[in-house]
């Protein structure tokens, strides 16, 4: 769910409160990057120095801000899913009151607090009229488990398996509040799934067959969830939101508030020119550019759709094809380096690998995905014989060169990651760089600031800014503070000093300080606002992960998958891909990845590693390559869920702009770049197939031989994508007969497969080229959908 921006406006008292909480959330996260280098780091402040308490504070800010926002939104319509969610909470509530194991004691006051949390989280889902005041009360109640965690942190860690009564009460409170918030933003499917896992943990002994589990007491579940360090609600996956995602959403918020998104879009337009294919080309290029900054599929789809809709209308594209193109291209954001979606960071934490590894492995799938979008657009525009269109304003290559400087912060992120810096540090410095670039460029800075800088006060402001900047840079050195490997604190103080003197002082002197500060403050607020749906989903995914750790369900599911697939790698990947896509119909990509990675990855890695050893790899090398390929496969298919009907968030975002049917838009989005559903399989079906991920091959086959495998895979996969796009549209250099489209589609599938013998791929490649030999007759332009 995208939160309406006016829900965080400051037009009312509550609006100002929400705005302030969001600003505090963003500033708290940014300060954590600086904290190790400040004098406060010597005071051992729990919420700043203890990982568990930092995450608890992060969750608190999500809950408080989230519930305050939802209290101001219109009540959602009650659906059958709402009733399912509410009913699934009852076994959890009942077991909280009547524990399923003897000897568990929860004080009456603690049970009442937990029941109050349940009522505030669940009842407004069924009775939307209660939301306005109930959600404000829920936001206030969220403070209780956080305060309890801060007060008794050390004792809680020591009694994770045997919790005290109030420990269980606070655990129950925070769990139901998180689930209630997720249900408000993302619907009932994901919180219902969490509750199914909770119920399985408590009553798994009643499940027959392979999946029969043990009876875990409510005390064990609540204790480990709240008190445990890495497997609980404040564990590893929640840490992804606090450690990585928040910084990228803040970066995205700043870019939007500083008005840089429009510049990025104009650069894309300037690179494309005036052609019949311009709308689709701009869609693809702008989606990649925006993906470098944001990592949010639905948000990028919304932005690109708004930008390109006039172009599609001028070119006379079929509306459904246009919406499908935009929805498909918008999802590229989730796999576009360097700012990948939240799944990438979950993978980093689960596998304990470098984020740079994921960036390198995501590069190939992203380029191939983009190629699928562009080739579909190319063949469609040629078949429909559309007129050439371009931007309303003259945007030459000079424009792209003039504003290419806005990519410098992105380059900074890549360089710092390559040098081994923390992700948060790299993104933090990139955010500073974006602010500095926007304020230094007179065509980008706020209009009020430009006016102020023409005043006499600027004559004093410029030297004042330079002086304060130098003072800020030197102060940590003089004070003897810890500078770290990267002098992030001196850089921050230098930038702040320059902004304060050179820009904010003239604005203050001219009575325009608020307008000068507004873009930065609003960017921070917007960034944390964007985080809330994603962050709450990640916390819920951590709950699922914790529940699976307790039950040992992954090992049971691996046995089941092995039985179903008969140890066939093809069948195992087909079953897993189908499971991922179905799961993604109601669960966000991050949760889809967490579930599929926990349940299916062990079995697939085992089968794939045995397969890879046949190529001559040592067992340890084969396991590493299979692990990377398997998790990238699961990552990729979790992303595809964002564009697969019937519940496709990017499809809904595109439909809202093009005014099309969301379900039908999702169908067209699935058809556009159909190859995207096939590429992922060939990460796994053979070791040479991992050449599309680059890293697994180059780690195990050094030198020219490794690069030849990579280049061969990319060449033939790219050709297969072109053939499949032509088959889907029904056009090469001429319209294709239906039988020709089918033949081309089969040849494309044959090209995708990584054959042991390189020359075998030239057979389908040569046969496919035959369909491009003869051109068609020239006809009048006519809008049409792809066949």
PDB file of N, CA and C in Angstrom, residues 66 136 303 357 468 569 614:
ATOM      1  N   UNK A  66       3.317   4.432  11.961  1.00  0.00           N
ATOM      2  CA  UNK A  66       2.362   3.701  11.126  1.00  0.00           C
ATOM      3  C   UNK A  66       0.941   3.815  11.633  1.00  0.00           C
ATOM      4  N   UNK A 136      -4.740   5.506  17.228  1.00  0.00           N
ATOM      5  CA  UNK A 136      -3.955   6.404  18.080  1.00  0.00           C
ATOM      6  C   UNK A 136      -3.606   5.708  19.388  1.00  0.00           C
ATOM      7  N   UNK A 303       5.808   6.538 -10.754  1.00  0.00           N
ATOM      8  CA  UNK A 303       6.530   7.708 -11.273  1.00  0.00           C
ATOM      9  C   UNK A 303       6.680   7.632 -12.788  1.00  0.00           C
ATOM     10  N   UNK A 357      28.722  -8.714  -3.754  1.00  0.00           N
ATOM     11  CA  UNK A 357      28.470  -9.959  -4.468  1.00  0.00           C
ATOM     12  C   UNK A 357      27.071  -9.949  -5.072  1.00  0.00           C
ATOM     13  N   UNK A 468      32.656  27.979   8.391  1.00  0.00           N
ATOM     14  CA  UNK A 468      31.993  26.963   9.219  1.00  0.00           C
ATOM     15  C   UNK A 468      32.285  25.560   8.705  1.00  0.00           C
ATOM     16  N   UNK A 569      16.355 -31.752 -10.490  1.00  0.00           N
ATOM     17  CA  UNK A 569      16.579 -30.311 -10.315  1.00  0.00           C
ATOM     18  C   UNK A 569      15.539 -29.502 -11.073  1.00  0.00           C
ATOM     19  N   UNK A 614      29.258 -32.549 -11.359  1.00  0.00           N
ATOM     20  CA  UNK A 614      29.469 -33.229 -12.629  1.00  0.00           C
ATOM     21  C   UNK A 614      30.289 -32.400 -13.606  1.00  0.00           C
TER      22      UNK A 614
END
